[in-house]
Amino acid sequence: MLVISLAGFIPALVNPVGRRAPLTFLAATHGIVFLAWLLLFLTQSLLVAKGNVRWHRALGFTSIGLLALMIPLGFETTAAMVRRGFDLSGDQHIVQHADGAASLDVYQASIFNFGGLLLFASLAVAAIYYRRRPEIHKRFILYANISLMGAPITHLIGHNPPLVLTPPAVLVPIFILLLTGLARDYILAGRIHPLTVLLAVGSFASFPMWGALIGPSPAWHRFAAWISQ
């Protein structure tokens, strides 16, 4: 997930010539905080792998502070993107559907960003709540982090012209990431934990639900327009 995030966002930082707009303070702050979260996740995983549970728990309090920053930053960054016509932080600008038939419906597209943020927040809070139950805690935090991958995957595809930025193109890498939890359970334990199945299936099912049911609805359009003001 760190590699995907770096590969998705670094090209526009290393070579900003192709940017559609300057990097804003909001987008930069958002990126730094979310990167800090993934680095914390890596550190916490390594601490547990080495059996250093005491430091893992002590450092875990940092996640609460980062989470308190991530949620409002993620919300405001998405709202700002919608106001700019779905400008991806000035990095890329989506103006049409893949078939070129119509302009992108920014309110409909925003469901994936707002929905992903809500999914991440819910799973991360659940992981903190179950912090004393490792088998539950680690599954919630893994799938919370996978829910953040939509944005970096979108940017990664956009920086590679042979790839076409479509919903399936974004969903396939996310689907592979969701499968890693299932594979890990089966390889190490010989069975798949029920919570892993629930989180993997529920996470994947959320995308067609957002895209086909909620996003196109007039109620969502009115709500998205209101919260993006």
PDB file of C-alpha atoms in Angstrom:
ATOM      1  CA  MET A   1       0.000   0.000   0.000  1.00  0.00           C
ATOM      2  CA  LEU A   2       2.913   2.328   0.655  1.00  0.00           C
ATOM      3  CA  VAL A   3       4.410   1.509  -2.742  1.00  0.00           C
ATOM      4  CA  ILE A   4       1.075   2.170  -4.469  1.00  0.00           C
ATOM      5  CA  SER A   5       0.685   5.492  -2.650  1.00  0.00           C
ATOM      6  CA  LEU A   6       4.200   6.669  -3.475  1.00  0.00           C
ATOM      7  CA  ALA A   7       3.932   5.536  -7.098  1.00  0.00           C
ATOM      8  CA  GLY A   8       0.601   7.330  -7.442  1.00  0.00           C
ATOM      9  CA  PHE A   9       1.579  10.702  -6.005  1.00  0.00           C
ATOM     10  CA  ILE A  10       5.351  11.123  -6.435  1.00  0.00           C
ATOM     11  CA  PRO A  11       5.357  11.651 -10.253  1.00  0.00           C
ATOM     12  CA  ALA A  12       3.489  14.958  -9.962  1.00  0.00           C
ATOM     13  CA  LEU A  13       5.827  16.085  -7.167  1.00  0.00           C
ATOM     14  CA  VAL A  14       9.057  15.120  -8.928  1.00  0.00           C
ATOM     15  CA  ASN A  15       7.943  16.562 -12.277  1.00  0.00           C
ATOM     16  CA  PRO A  16       5.220  19.167 -11.658  1.00  0.00           C
ATOM     17  CA  VAL A  17       5.251  20.368 -15.283  1.00  0.00           C
ATOM     18  CA  GLY A  18       2.272  18.190 -16.122  1.00  0.00           C
ATOM     19  CA  ARG A  19       0.153  19.399 -13.213  1.00  0.00           C
ATOM     20  CA  ARG A  20      -3.140  21.118 -14.021  1.00  0.00           C
ATOM     21  CA  ALA A  21      -2.787  23.453 -11.036  1.00  0.00           C
ATOM     22  CA  PRO A  22      -0.251  24.239  -8.292  1.00  0.00           C
ATOM     23  CA  LEU A  23      -0.139  21.958  -5.276  1.00  0.00           C
ATOM     24  CA  THR A  24      -2.320  23.563  -2.623  1.00  0.00           C
ATOM     25  CA  PHE A  25      -1.539  23.694   1.085  1.00  0.00           C
ATOM     26  CA  LEU A  26      -4.664  21.619   1.754  1.00  0.00           C
ATOM     27  CA  ALA A  27      -3.656  18.871  -0.674  1.00  0.00           C
ATOM     28  CA  ALA A  28      -0.072  18.821   0.635  1.00  0.00           C
ATOM     29  CA  THR A  29      -1.199  18.611   4.263  1.00  0.00           C
ATOM     30  CA  HIS A  30      -3.693  15.903   3.392  1.00  0.00           C
ATOM     31  CA  GLY A  31      -0.987  13.881   1.645  1.00  0.00           C
ATOM     32  CA  ILE A  32       1.534  14.236   4.478  1.00  0.00           C
ATOM     33  CA  VAL A  33      -0.952  13.169   7.152  1.00  0.00           C
ATOM     34  CA  PHE A  34      -2.212  10.177   5.172  1.00  0.00           C
ATOM     35  CA  LEU A  35       1.374   9.108   4.424  1.00  0.00           C
ATOM     36  CA  ALA A  36       2.170   9.396   8.140  1.00  0.00           C
ATOM     37  CA  TRP A  37      -0.760   7.065   8.831  1.00  0.00           C
ATOM     38  CA  LEU A  38       0.556   4.410   6.438  1.00  0.00           C
ATOM     39  CA  LEU A  39       4.066   4.736   7.890  1.00  0.00           C
ATOM     40  CA  LEU A  40       2.586   4.291  11.354  1.00  0.00           C
ATOM     41  CA  PHE A  41       0.767   1.191  10.117  1.00  0.00           C
ATOM     42  CA  LEU A  42       4.052  -0.227   8.803  1.00  0.00           C
ATOM     43  CA  THR A  43       5.845   0.582  12.075  1.00  0.00           C
ATOM     44  CA  GLN A  44       3.083  -0.982  14.153  1.00  0.00           C
ATOM     45  CA  SER A  45       3.115  -4.121  12.025  1.00  0.00           C
ATOM     46  CA  LEU A  46       6.889  -4.480  12.421  1.00  0.00           C
ATOM     47  CA  LEU A  47       6.667  -3.958  16.182  1.00  0.00           C
ATOM     48  CA  VAL A  48       4.099  -6.730  16.524  1.00  0.00           C
ATOM     49  CA  ALA A  49       6.086  -9.016  14.223  1.00  0.00           C
ATOM     50  CA  LYS A  50       9.079  -8.604  16.545  1.00  0.00           C
ATOM     51  CA  GLY A  51       6.924  -9.231  19.623  1.00  0.00           C
ATOM     52  CA  ASN A  52       7.297  -5.690  20.957  1.00  0.00           C
ATOM     53  CA  VAL A  53       3.668  -5.345  22.022  1.00  0.00           C
ATOM     54  CA  ARG A  54       4.370  -2.745  24.726  1.00  0.00           C
ATOM     55  CA  TRP A  55       5.763  -0.224  22.234  1.00  0.00           C
ATOM     56  CA  HIS A  56       3.022  -1.138  19.778  1.00  0.00           C
ATOM     57  CA  ARG A  57       0.361  -0.195  22.321  1.00  0.00           C
ATOM     58  CA  ALA A  58       2.171   2.974  23.400  1.00  0.00           C
ATOM     59  CA  LEU A  59       2.561   4.152  19.824  1.00  0.00           C
ATOM     60  CA  GLY A  60      -1.044   3.246  19.119  1.00  0.00           C
ATOM     61  CA  PHE A  61      -2.242   6.404  20.851  1.00  0.00           C
ATOM     62  CA  THR A  62      -0.630   8.362  18.006  1.00  0.00           C
ATOM     63  CA  SER A  63      -3.201   6.837  15.665  1.00  0.00           C
ATOM     64  CA  ILE A  64      -6.026   8.590  17.510  1.00  0.00           C
ATOM     65  CA  GLY A  65      -4.450  11.994  16.886  1.00  0.00           C
ATOM     66  CA  LEU A  66      -3.759  11.191  13.219  1.00  0.00           C
ATOM     67  CA  LEU A  67      -7.289   9.915  12.756  1.00  0.00           C
ATOM     68  CA  ALA A  68      -8.665  13.148  14.190  1.00  0.00           C
ATOM     69  CA  LEU A  69      -6.729  14.999  11.465  1.00  0.00           C
ATOM     70  CA  MET A  70      -7.353  12.590   8.597  1.00  0.00           C
ATOM     71  CA  ILE A  71     -11.145  12.621   8.643  1.00  0.00           C
ATOM     72  CA  PRO A  72     -11.678  16.403   8.351  1.00  0.00           C
ATOM     73  CA  LEU A  73      -8.740  16.722   5.927  1.00  0.00           C
ATOM     74  CA  GLY A  74     -10.128  13.948   3.736  1.00  0.00           C
ATOM     75  CA  PHE A  75     -13.568  15.522   3.787  1.00  0.00           C
ATOM     76  CA  GLU A  76     -12.383  19.040   2.926  1.00  0.00           C
ATOM     77  CA  THR A  77      -9.996  17.790   0.217  1.00  0.00           C
ATOM     78  CA  THR A  78     -12.838  15.886  -1.463  1.00  0.00           C
ATOM     79  CA  ALA A  79     -15.217  18.854  -1.152  1.00  0.00           C
ATOM     80  CA  ALA A  80     -12.597  21.142  -2.706  1.00  0.00           C
ATOM     81  CA  MET A  81     -12.041  18.651  -5.521  1.00  0.00           C
ATOM     82  CA  VAL A  82     -15.770  18.552  -6.266  1.00  0.00           C
ATOM     83  CA  ARG A  83     -15.954  22.359  -6.325  1.00  0.00           C
ATOM     84  CA  ARG A  84     -13.156  22.389  -8.925  1.00  0.00           C
ATOM     85  CA  GLY A  85     -14.998  19.947 -11.184  1.00  0.00           C
ATOM     86  CA  PHE A  86     -13.265  16.829  -9.860  1.00  0.00           C
ATOM     87  CA  ASP A  87      -9.787  18.221 -10.274  1.00  0.00           C
ATOM     88  CA  LEU A  88      -7.559  15.590  -8.641  1.00  0.00           C
ATOM     89  CA  SER A  89      -5.566  17.943  -6.409  1.00  0.00           C
ATOM     90  CA  GLY A  90      -4.288  19.736  -9.504  1.00  0.00           C
ATOM     91  CA  ASP A  91      -2.476  16.539 -10.473  1.00  0.00           C
ATOM     92  CA  GLN A  92      -4.985  15.317 -13.044  1.00  0.00           C
ATOM     93  CA  HIS A  93      -8.334  16.506 -14.318  1.00  0.00           C
ATOM     94  CA  ILE A  94     -11.098  14.161 -15.389  1.00  0.00           C
ATOM     95  CA  VAL A  95     -13.396  15.833 -17.887  1.00  0.00           C
ATOM     96  CA  GLN A  96     -15.143  12.914 -19.585  1.00  0.00           C
ATOM     97  CA  HIS A  97     -16.219   9.331 -19.150  1.00  0.00           C
ATOM     98  CA  ALA A  98     -14.004   6.739 -20.782  1.00  0.00           C
ATOM     99  CA  ASP A  99     -16.239   6.580 -23.878  1.00  0.00           C
ATOM    100  CA  GLY A 100     -16.234  10.373 -24.193  1.00  0.00           C
ATOM    101  CA  ALA A 101     -20.028  10.421 -24.339  1.00  0.00           C
ATOM    102  CA  ALA A 102     -20.660  12.915 -21.562  1.00  0.00           C
ATOM    103  CA  SER A 103     -18.942  15.096 -19.030  1.00  0.00           C
ATOM    104  CA  LEU A 104     -18.184  13.491 -15.703  1.00  0.00           C
ATOM    105  CA  ASP A 105     -20.941  13.873 -13.131  1.00  0.00           C
ATOM    106  CA  VAL A 106     -18.844  15.267 -10.290  1.00  0.00           C
ATOM    107  CA  TYR A 107     -21.499  14.686  -7.647  1.00  0.00           C
ATOM    108  CA  GLN A 108     -21.989  11.074  -8.668  1.00  0.00           C
ATOM    109  CA  ALA A 109     -18.226  10.471  -8.775  1.00  0.00           C
ATOM    110  CA  SER A 110     -17.777  12.018  -5.330  1.00  0.00           C
ATOM    111  CA  ILE A 111     -19.661   9.138  -3.712  1.00  0.00           C
ATOM    112  CA  PHE A 112     -16.531   6.993  -4.006  1.00  0.00           C
ATOM    113  CA  ASN A 113     -14.426   9.561  -2.133  1.00  0.00           C
ATOM    114  CA  PHE A 114     -16.962  10.380   0.554  1.00  0.00           C
ATOM    115  CA  GLY A 115     -18.014   6.734   0.851  1.00  0.00           C
ATOM    116  CA  GLY A 116     -14.417   5.559   1.090  1.00  0.00           C
ATOM    117  CA  LEU A 117     -13.704   8.123   3.785  1.00  0.00           C
ATOM    118  CA  LEU A 118     -16.734   6.973   5.787  1.00  0.00           C
ATOM    119  CA  LEU A 119     -15.705   3.330   5.374  1.00  0.00           C
ATOM    120  CA  PHE A 120     -12.141   4.092   6.465  1.00  0.00           C
ATOM    121  CA  ALA A 121     -13.274   6.076   9.512  1.00  0.00           C
ATOM    122  CA  SER A 122     -15.725   3.353  10.586  1.00  0.00           C
ATOM    123  CA  LEU A 123     -13.185   0.536  10.284  1.00  0.00           C
ATOM    124  CA  ALA A 124     -10.370   2.543  11.910  1.00  0.00           C
ATOM    125  CA  VAL A 125     -12.557   3.475  14.890  1.00  0.00           C
ATOM    126  CA  ALA A 126     -13.624  -0.182  15.190  1.00  0.00           C
ATOM    127  CA  ALA A 127      -9.949  -1.216  15.150  1.00  0.00           C
ATOM    128  CA  ILE A 128      -9.164   1.192  17.993  1.00  0.00           C
ATOM    129  CA  TYR A 129     -12.194  -0.033  19.952  1.00  0.00           C
ATOM    130  CA  TYR A 130     -11.041  -3.665  19.611  1.00  0.00           C
ATOM    131  CA  ARG A 131      -7.375  -2.874  20.267  1.00  0.00           C
ATOM    132  CA  ARG A 132      -7.227  -5.428  23.091  1.00  0.00           C
ATOM    133  CA  ARG A 133      -8.491  -8.211  20.827  1.00  0.00           C
ATOM    134  CA  PRO A 134      -5.642  -8.656  18.331  1.00  0.00           C
ATOM    135  CA  GLU A 135      -7.404 -11.043  15.938  1.00  0.00           C
ATOM    136  CA  ILE A 136     -10.209  -8.521  15.450  1.00  0.00           C
ATOM    137  CA  HIS A 137      -8.082  -5.383  15.728  1.00  0.00           C
ATOM    138  CA  LYS A 138      -5.603  -6.272  12.996  1.00  0.00           C
ATOM    139  CA  ARG A 139      -8.308  -7.205  10.497  1.00  0.00           C
ATOM    140  CA  PHE A 140     -10.200  -3.963  10.994  1.00  0.00           C
ATOM    141  CA  ILE A 141      -7.051  -1.861  10.588  1.00  0.00           C
ATOM    142  CA  LEU A 142      -5.916  -3.788   7.479  1.00  0.00           C
ATOM    143  CA  TYR A 143      -9.197  -3.275   5.654  1.00  0.00           C
ATOM    144  CA  ALA A 144      -9.455   0.320   6.858  1.00  0.00           C
ATOM    145  CA  ASN A 145      -6.158   1.017   5.113  1.00  0.00           C
ATOM    146  CA  ILE A 146      -7.175  -0.836   1.957  1.00  0.00           C
ATOM    147  CA  SER A 147     -10.192   1.491   1.750  1.00  0.00           C
ATOM    148  CA  LEU A 148      -7.727   4.392   1.316  1.00  0.00           C
ATOM    149  CA  MET A 149      -6.220   2.946  -1.843  1.00  0.00           C
ATOM    150  CA  GLY A 150      -8.771   4.263  -4.339  1.00  0.00           C
ATOM    151  CA  ALA A 151      -7.109   7.679  -4.637  1.00  0.00           C
ATOM    152  CA  PRO A 152      -3.490   6.536  -5.124  1.00  0.00           C
ATOM    153  CA  ILE A 153      -4.582   3.818  -7.574  1.00  0.00           C
ATOM    154  CA  THR A 154      -6.520   6.437  -9.559  1.00  0.00           C
ATOM    155  CA  HIS A 155      -3.463   8.710  -9.722  1.00  0.00           C
ATOM    156  CA  LEU A 156      -1.172   5.783 -10.573  1.00  0.00           C
ATOM    157  CA  ILE A 157      -3.352   4.758 -13.519  1.00  0.00           C
ATOM    158  CA  GLY A 158      -3.604   8.371 -14.656  1.00  0.00           C
ATOM    159  CA  HIS A 159       0.193   8.696 -14.784  1.00  0.00           C
ATOM    160  CA  ASN A 160       0.521   5.674 -17.062  1.00  0.00           C
ATOM    161  CA  PRO A 161      -1.036   6.532 -20.468  1.00  0.00           C
ATOM    162  CA  PRO A 162      -1.315   2.913 -21.697  1.00  0.00           C
ATOM    163  CA  LEU A 163      -3.793   2.382 -18.850  1.00  0.00           C
ATOM    164  CA  VAL A 164      -7.313   3.776 -19.156  1.00  0.00           C
ATOM    165  CA  LEU A 165      -8.835   5.330 -16.055  1.00  0.00           C
ATOM    166  CA  THR A 166     -12.165   3.542 -15.632  1.00  0.00           C
ATOM    167  CA  PRO A 167     -13.992   2.209 -12.539  1.00  0.00           C
ATOM    168  CA  PRO A 168     -13.017  -1.428 -13.345  1.00  0.00           C
ATOM    169  CA  ALA A 169      -9.370  -0.383 -13.708  1.00  0.00           C
ATOM    170  CA  VAL A 170      -9.469   0.978 -10.148  1.00  0.00           C
ATOM    171  CA  LEU A 171     -11.504  -1.906  -8.754  1.00  0.00           C
ATOM    172  CA  VAL A 172      -9.190  -4.692  -9.928  1.00  0.00           C
ATOM    173  CA  PRO A 173      -6.159  -3.611  -7.810  1.00  0.00           C
ATOM    174  CA  ILE A 174      -8.463  -2.985  -4.827  1.00  0.00           C
ATOM    175  CA  PHE A 175      -9.948  -6.459  -5.299  1.00  0.00           C
ATOM    176  CA  ILE A 176      -6.434  -7.945  -5.258  1.00  0.00           C
ATOM    177  CA  LEU A 177      -5.638  -6.074  -2.034  1.00  0.00           C
ATOM    178  CA  LEU A 178      -8.858  -7.334  -0.456  1.00  0.00           C
ATOM    179  CA  LEU A 179      -7.846 -10.885  -1.350  1.00  0.00           C
ATOM    180  CA  THR A 180      -4.533 -10.549   0.501  1.00  0.00           C
ATOM    181  CA  GLY A 181      -6.293 -10.759   3.861  1.00  0.00           C
ATOM    182  CA  LEU A 182      -8.095 -13.931   2.804  1.00  0.00           C
ATOM    183  CA  ALA A 183      -4.869 -15.431   1.449  1.00  0.00           C
ATOM    184  CA  ARG A 184      -2.966 -14.563   4.615  1.00  0.00           C
ATOM    185  CA  ASP A 185      -5.545 -16.338   6.797  1.00  0.00           C
ATOM    186  CA  TYR A 186      -5.556 -19.455   4.638  1.00  0.00           C
ATOM    187  CA  ILE A 187      -1.785 -19.701   4.285  1.00  0.00           C
ATOM    188  CA  LEU A 188      -0.960 -19.155   7.964  1.00  0.00           C
ATOM    189  CA  ALA A 189      -3.977 -20.695   9.701  1.00  0.00           C
ATOM    190  CA  GLY A 190      -5.413 -23.106   7.147  1.00  0.00           C
ATOM    191  CA  ARG A 191      -8.783 -21.392   7.474  1.00  0.00           C
ATOM    192  CA  ILE A 192     -10.236 -17.965   6.768  1.00  0.00           C
ATOM    193  CA  HIS A 193     -11.463 -15.953   9.746  1.00  0.00           C
ATOM    194  CA  PRO A 194     -15.182 -15.042   9.403  1.00  0.00           C
ATOM    195  CA  LEU A 195     -14.411 -11.368  10.034  1.00  0.00           C
ATOM    196  CA  THR A 196     -11.919 -11.378   7.162  1.00  0.00           C
ATOM    197  CA  VAL A 197     -14.607 -12.716   4.828  1.00  0.00           C
ATOM    198  CA  LEU A 198     -17.132 -10.160   6.078  1.00  0.00           C
ATOM    199  CA  LEU A 199     -14.734  -7.231   5.636  1.00  0.00           C
ATOM    200  CA  ALA A 200     -13.461  -8.345   2.224  1.00  0.00           C
ATOM    201  CA  VAL A 201     -16.920  -9.029   0.787  1.00  0.00           C
ATOM    202  CA  GLY A 202     -18.480  -5.963   2.418  1.00  0.00           C
ATOM    203  CA  SER A 203     -15.699  -3.663   1.218  1.00  0.00           C
ATOM    204  CA  PHE A 204     -15.908  -4.890  -2.361  1.00  0.00           C
ATOM    205  CA  ALA A 205     -19.721  -4.814  -2.409  1.00  0.00           C
ATOM    206  CA  SER A 206     -19.701  -1.187  -1.292  1.00  0.00           C
ATOM    207  CA  PHE A 207     -18.342  -0.007  -4.669  1.00  0.00           C
ATOM    208  CA  PRO A 208     -21.231  -1.179  -6.882  1.00  0.00           C
ATOM    209  CA  MET A 209     -23.650  -0.029  -4.194  1.00  0.00           C
ATOM    210  CA  TRP A 210     -22.149   3.474  -4.254  1.00  0.00           C
ATOM    211  CA  GLY A 211     -21.781   3.601  -8.029  1.00  0.00           C
ATOM    212  CA  ALA A 212     -25.079   2.038  -9.101  1.00  0.00           C
ATOM    213  CA  LEU A 213     -27.507   2.879  -6.302  1.00  0.00           C
ATOM    214  CA  ILE A 214     -26.443   5.875  -4.236  1.00  0.00           C
ATOM    215  CA  GLY A 215     -24.305   7.976  -6.584  1.00  0.00           C
ATOM    216  CA  PRO A 216     -26.841   8.392  -9.426  1.00  0.00           C
ATOM    217  CA  SER A 217     -29.737   9.228  -7.090  1.00  0.00           C
ATOM    218  CA  PRO A 218     -31.152  12.795  -6.957  1.00  0.00           C
ATOM    219  CA  ALA A 219     -30.984  12.640  -3.151  1.00  0.00           C
ATOM    220  CA  TRP A 220     -27.210  12.052  -3.246  1.00  0.00           C
ATOM    221  CA  HIS A 221     -26.722  14.825  -5.813  1.00  0.00           C
ATOM    222  CA  ARG A 222     -28.502  17.285  -3.549  1.00  0.00           C
ATOM    223  CA  PHE A 223     -26.556  16.084  -0.509  1.00  0.00           C
ATOM    224  CA  ALA A 224     -23.183  16.159  -2.297  1.00  0.00           C
ATOM    225  CA  ALA A 225     -23.886  19.672  -3.619  1.00  0.00           C
ATOM    226  CA  TRP A 226     -24.765  20.809  -0.108  1.00  0.00           C
ATOM    227  CA  ILE A 227     -21.758  19.344   1.703  1.00  0.00           C
ATOM    228  CA  SER A 228     -19.386  20.553  -1.018  1.00  0.00           C
ATOM    229  CA  GLN A 229     -20.434  24.197  -0.740  1.00  0.00           C
TER     230      GLN A 229
END
